[in-house]
Coordinates of C-alpha atoms in Angstrom, one line a residue:
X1 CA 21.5 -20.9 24.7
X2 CA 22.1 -18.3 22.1
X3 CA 20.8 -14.5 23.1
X4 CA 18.7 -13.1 21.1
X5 CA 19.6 -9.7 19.1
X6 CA 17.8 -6.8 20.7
X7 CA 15.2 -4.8 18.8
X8 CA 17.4 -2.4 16.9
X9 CA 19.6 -4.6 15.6
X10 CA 16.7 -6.7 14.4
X11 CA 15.0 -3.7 13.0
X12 CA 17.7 -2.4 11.0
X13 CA 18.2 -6.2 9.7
X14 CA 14.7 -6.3 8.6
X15 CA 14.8 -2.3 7.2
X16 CA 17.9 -3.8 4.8
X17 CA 15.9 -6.7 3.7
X18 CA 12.8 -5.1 3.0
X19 CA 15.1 -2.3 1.3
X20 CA 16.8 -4.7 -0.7
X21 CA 13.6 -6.7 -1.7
X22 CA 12.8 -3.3 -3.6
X23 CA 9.9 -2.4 -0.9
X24 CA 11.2 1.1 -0.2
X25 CA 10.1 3.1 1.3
X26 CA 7.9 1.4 3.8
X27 CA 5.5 1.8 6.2
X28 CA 6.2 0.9 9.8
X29 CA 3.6 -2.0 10.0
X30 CA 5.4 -3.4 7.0
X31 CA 8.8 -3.6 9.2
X32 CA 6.7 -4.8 12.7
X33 CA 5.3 -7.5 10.8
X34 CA 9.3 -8.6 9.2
X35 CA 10.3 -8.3 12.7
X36 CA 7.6 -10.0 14.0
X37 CA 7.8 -13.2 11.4
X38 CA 11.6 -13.8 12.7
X39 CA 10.6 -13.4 16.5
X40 CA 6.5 -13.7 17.0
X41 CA 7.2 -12.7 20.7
X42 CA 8.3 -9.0 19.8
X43 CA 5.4 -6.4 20.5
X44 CA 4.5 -3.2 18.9
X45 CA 4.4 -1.8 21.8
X46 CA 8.2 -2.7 22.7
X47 CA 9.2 -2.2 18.4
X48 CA 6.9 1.2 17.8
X49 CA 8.9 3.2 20.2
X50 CA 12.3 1.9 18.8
X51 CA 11.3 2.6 15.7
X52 CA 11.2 6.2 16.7
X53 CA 14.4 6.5 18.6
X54 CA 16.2 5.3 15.3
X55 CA 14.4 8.3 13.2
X56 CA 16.3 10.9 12.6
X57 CA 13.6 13.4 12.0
X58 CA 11.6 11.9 14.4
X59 CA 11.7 13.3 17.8
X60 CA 11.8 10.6 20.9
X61 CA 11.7 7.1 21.3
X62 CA 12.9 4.9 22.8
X63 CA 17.0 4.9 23.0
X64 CA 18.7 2.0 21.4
X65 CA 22.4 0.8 20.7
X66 CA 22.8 2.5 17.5
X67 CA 21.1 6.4 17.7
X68 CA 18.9 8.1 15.7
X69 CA 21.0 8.1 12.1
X70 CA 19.4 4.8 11.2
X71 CA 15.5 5.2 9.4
X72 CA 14.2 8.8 8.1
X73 CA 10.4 9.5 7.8
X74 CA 9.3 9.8 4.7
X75 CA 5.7 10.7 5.6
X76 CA 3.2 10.1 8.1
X77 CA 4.1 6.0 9.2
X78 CA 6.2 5.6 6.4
X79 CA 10.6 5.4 6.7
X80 CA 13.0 4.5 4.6
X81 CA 16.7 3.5 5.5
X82 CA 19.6 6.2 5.2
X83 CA 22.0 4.8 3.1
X84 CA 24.8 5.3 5.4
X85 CA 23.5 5.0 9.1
X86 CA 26.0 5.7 12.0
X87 CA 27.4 2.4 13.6
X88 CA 28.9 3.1 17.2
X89 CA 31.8 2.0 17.8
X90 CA 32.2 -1.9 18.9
X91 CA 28.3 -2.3 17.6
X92 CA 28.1 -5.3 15.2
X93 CA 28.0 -4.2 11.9
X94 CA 24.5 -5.6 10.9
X95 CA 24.3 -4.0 6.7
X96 CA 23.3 -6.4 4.2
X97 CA 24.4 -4.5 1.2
X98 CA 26.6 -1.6 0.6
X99 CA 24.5 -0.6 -2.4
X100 CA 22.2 2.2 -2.9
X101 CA 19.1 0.5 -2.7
X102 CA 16.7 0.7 -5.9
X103 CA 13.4 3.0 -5.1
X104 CA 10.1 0.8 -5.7
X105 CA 7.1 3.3 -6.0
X106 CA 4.7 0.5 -5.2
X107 CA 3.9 -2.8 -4.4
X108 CA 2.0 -4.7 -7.0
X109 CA -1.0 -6.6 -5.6
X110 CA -0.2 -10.1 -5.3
X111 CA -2.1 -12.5 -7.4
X112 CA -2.4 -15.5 -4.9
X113 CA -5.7 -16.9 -6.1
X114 CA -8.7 -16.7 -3.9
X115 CA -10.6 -19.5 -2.7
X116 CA -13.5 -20.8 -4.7
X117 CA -15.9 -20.7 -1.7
X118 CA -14.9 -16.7 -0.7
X119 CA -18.0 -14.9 -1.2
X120 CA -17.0 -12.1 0.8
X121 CA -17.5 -8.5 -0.3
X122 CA -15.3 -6.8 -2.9
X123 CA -15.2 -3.0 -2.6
X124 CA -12.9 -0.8 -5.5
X125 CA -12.2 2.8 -4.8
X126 CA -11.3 4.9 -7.5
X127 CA -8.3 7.1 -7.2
X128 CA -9.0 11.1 -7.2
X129 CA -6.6 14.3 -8.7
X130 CA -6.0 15.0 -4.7
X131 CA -3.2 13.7 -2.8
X132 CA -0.4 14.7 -0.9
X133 CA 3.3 15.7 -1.7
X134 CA 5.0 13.1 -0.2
X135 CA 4.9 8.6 -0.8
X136 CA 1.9 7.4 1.2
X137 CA 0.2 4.6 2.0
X138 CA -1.9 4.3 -0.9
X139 CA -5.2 4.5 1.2
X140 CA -3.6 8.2 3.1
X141 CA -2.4 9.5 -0.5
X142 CA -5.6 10.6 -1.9
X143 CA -6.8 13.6 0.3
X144 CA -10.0 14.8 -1.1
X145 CA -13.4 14.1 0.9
X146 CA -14.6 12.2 -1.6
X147 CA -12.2 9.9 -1.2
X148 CA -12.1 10.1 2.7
X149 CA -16.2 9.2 2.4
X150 CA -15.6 6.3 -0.1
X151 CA -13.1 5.0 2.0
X152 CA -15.1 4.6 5.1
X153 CA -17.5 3.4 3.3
X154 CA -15.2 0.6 1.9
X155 CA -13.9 -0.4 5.4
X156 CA -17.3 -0.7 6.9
X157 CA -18.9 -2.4 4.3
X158 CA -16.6 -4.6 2.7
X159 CA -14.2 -7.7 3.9
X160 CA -11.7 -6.4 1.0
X161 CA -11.2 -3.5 -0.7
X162 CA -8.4 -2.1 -3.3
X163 CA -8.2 1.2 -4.5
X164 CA -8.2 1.8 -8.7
X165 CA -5.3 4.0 -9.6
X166 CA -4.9 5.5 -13.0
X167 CA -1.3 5.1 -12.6
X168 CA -0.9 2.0 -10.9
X169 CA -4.1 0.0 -12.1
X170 CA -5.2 -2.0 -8.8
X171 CA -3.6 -1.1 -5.6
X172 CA -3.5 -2.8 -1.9
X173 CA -4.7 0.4 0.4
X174 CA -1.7 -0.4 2.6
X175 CA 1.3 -0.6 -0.5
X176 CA 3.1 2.8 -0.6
X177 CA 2.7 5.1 -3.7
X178 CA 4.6 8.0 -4.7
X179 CA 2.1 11.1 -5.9
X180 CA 1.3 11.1 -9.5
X181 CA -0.5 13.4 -11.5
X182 CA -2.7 11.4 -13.7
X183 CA -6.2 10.4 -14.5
X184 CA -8.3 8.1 -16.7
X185 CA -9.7 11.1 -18.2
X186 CA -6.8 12.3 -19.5
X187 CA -6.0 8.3 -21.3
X188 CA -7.4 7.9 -24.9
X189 CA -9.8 4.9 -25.2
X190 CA -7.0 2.5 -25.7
X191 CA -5.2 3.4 -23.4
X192 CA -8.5 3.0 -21.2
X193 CA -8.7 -0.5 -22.5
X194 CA -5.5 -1.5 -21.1
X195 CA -5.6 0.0 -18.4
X196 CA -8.8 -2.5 -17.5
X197 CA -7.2 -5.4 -18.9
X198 CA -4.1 -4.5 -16.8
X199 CA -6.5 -4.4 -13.4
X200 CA -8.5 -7.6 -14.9
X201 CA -4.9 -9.2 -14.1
X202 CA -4.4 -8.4 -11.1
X203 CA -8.0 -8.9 -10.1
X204 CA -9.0 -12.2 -12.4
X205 CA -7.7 -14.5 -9.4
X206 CA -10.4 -12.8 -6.8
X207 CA -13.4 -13.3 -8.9
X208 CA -15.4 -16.3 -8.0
X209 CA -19.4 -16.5 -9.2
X210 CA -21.3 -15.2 -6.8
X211 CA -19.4 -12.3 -5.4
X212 CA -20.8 -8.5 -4.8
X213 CA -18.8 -6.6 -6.3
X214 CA -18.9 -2.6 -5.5
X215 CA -17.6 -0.1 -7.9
X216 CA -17.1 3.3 -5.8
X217 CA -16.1 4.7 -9.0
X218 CA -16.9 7.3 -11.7
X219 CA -17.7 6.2 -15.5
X220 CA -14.4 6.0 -17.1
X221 CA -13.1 3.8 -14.3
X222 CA -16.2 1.3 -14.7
X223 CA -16.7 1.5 -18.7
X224 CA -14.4 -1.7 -19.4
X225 CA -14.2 -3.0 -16.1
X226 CA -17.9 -3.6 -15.1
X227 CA -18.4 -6.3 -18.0
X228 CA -15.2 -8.0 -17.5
X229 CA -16.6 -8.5 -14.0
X230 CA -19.4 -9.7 -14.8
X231 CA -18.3 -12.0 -17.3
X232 CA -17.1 -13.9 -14.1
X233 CA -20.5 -14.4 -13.0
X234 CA -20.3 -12.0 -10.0
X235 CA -22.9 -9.1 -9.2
X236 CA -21.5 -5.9 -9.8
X237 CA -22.7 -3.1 -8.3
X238 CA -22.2 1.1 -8.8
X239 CA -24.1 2.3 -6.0
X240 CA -22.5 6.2 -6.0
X241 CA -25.7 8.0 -6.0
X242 CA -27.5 5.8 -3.4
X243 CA -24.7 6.1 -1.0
X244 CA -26.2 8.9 1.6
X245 CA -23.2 11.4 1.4
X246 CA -20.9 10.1 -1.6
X247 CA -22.8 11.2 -4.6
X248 CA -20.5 11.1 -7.8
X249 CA -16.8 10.9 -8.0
X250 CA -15.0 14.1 -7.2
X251 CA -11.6 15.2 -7.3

């Protein structure tokens, strides 16, 4: 029977393929979940702690076969891999590339299409101006209480939910983002325009007739999109001022 690698070795070999996939950095569900698709039986609570002992700014964890040169926190539940981590001596040498790995700033939301009987809530979050200084998750970037309100709002009320980024166009909450400094305001009317058209991809495949649709979103994000929307026969809705405690988009 073979033996099974031990957690750090799989971790690192799942870092490396995420890295060289382009999805750096990433968070630490993204690497549970690559670990956890090659061995289902591998817990969080058996990989979180790992994860931590092969941090370098990271202090504890659990000690492994390879130290703490491996991952580096890049922000709160987000790592990337250090280019050249430590290997101890007689350890198998488990890199998949000797390259630097290419930086991807986000993940673009996939456009699998949605099935024509999913009726389920749709909730889009604007981005705001404030965010943090470091890559995020894209729902723990935007830091004002706006956003912290329309967020919990979108996770209580809705099945799905994306976030609307003037940078980015739509955005999975859980895909990292570097900070950005920019705003539809700022975007002439054509620019505007394709920016919605540029969303309208993304979106197009989660549109079915029938489906709420909530915009938690101030005017220049909704001008173009709320018809497109509607165009696919679903209800659109831009409830800011009836929401007890949101009121109207704010940086």
């Amino acid at each position: 029977m073979t033996k099974e690698p031990p957690n750090w070795v799989v971790l690192k070999e799942c870092a490396e393929e995420l890295t060289h996939r382009g999805l750096t950095p990433f968070t630490r569900q993204q690497l549970i979940t690559a670990v956890q698709s090659r061995f289902p039986d591998r817990s969080e609570s058996s990989l979180n702690p790992m994860i931590q002992g092969m941090t370098i700014n990271l202090k504890g964890g659990a000690p492994g076969g390879i130290g703490k040169e491996v991952f580096r926190s890049v922000g709160r539940g987000v790592f990337e891999l250090r280019p050249q981590s430590a290997r101890p001596h007689g350890a198998p040498d488990v890199s998949t590339t000797a390259r630097e790995p290419a930086r991807k700033q986000y993940s673009v939301v996939p456009s699998a299409p949605t099935p024509t009987n999913d009726l389920r809530p749709l909730i889009l979050v604007s981005c705001v101006k404030s965010k943090r200084n470091q890559p995020a998750i894209a729902e723990d970037l935007y830091t004002s209480a706006w956003f912290v309100k329309a967020k919990r709002f979108a996770k209580a009320h809705g099945e799905q939910w994306f976030i609307l980024s003037a940078k980015y166009g739509l955005v999975e909450p859980e895909c990292v983002l570097e900070p950005y400094e920019l705003t539809l305001n700022e975007l002439r009317i054509a620019e505007r325009r394709e920016w919605a058209e540029r969303v309208m991809q993304a979106l197009r495949p989660r549109l079915v007739p029938g489906r709420h649709v909530i915009l938690l979103a101030g005017s220049r994000y909704r001008e173009f999109l709320m018809q497109h929307i509607e165009q696919h026969g679903c209800h659109v809705e831009a409830p800011l001022a009836s929401i007890a405690g949101l009121g109207p988009q704010q940086n």
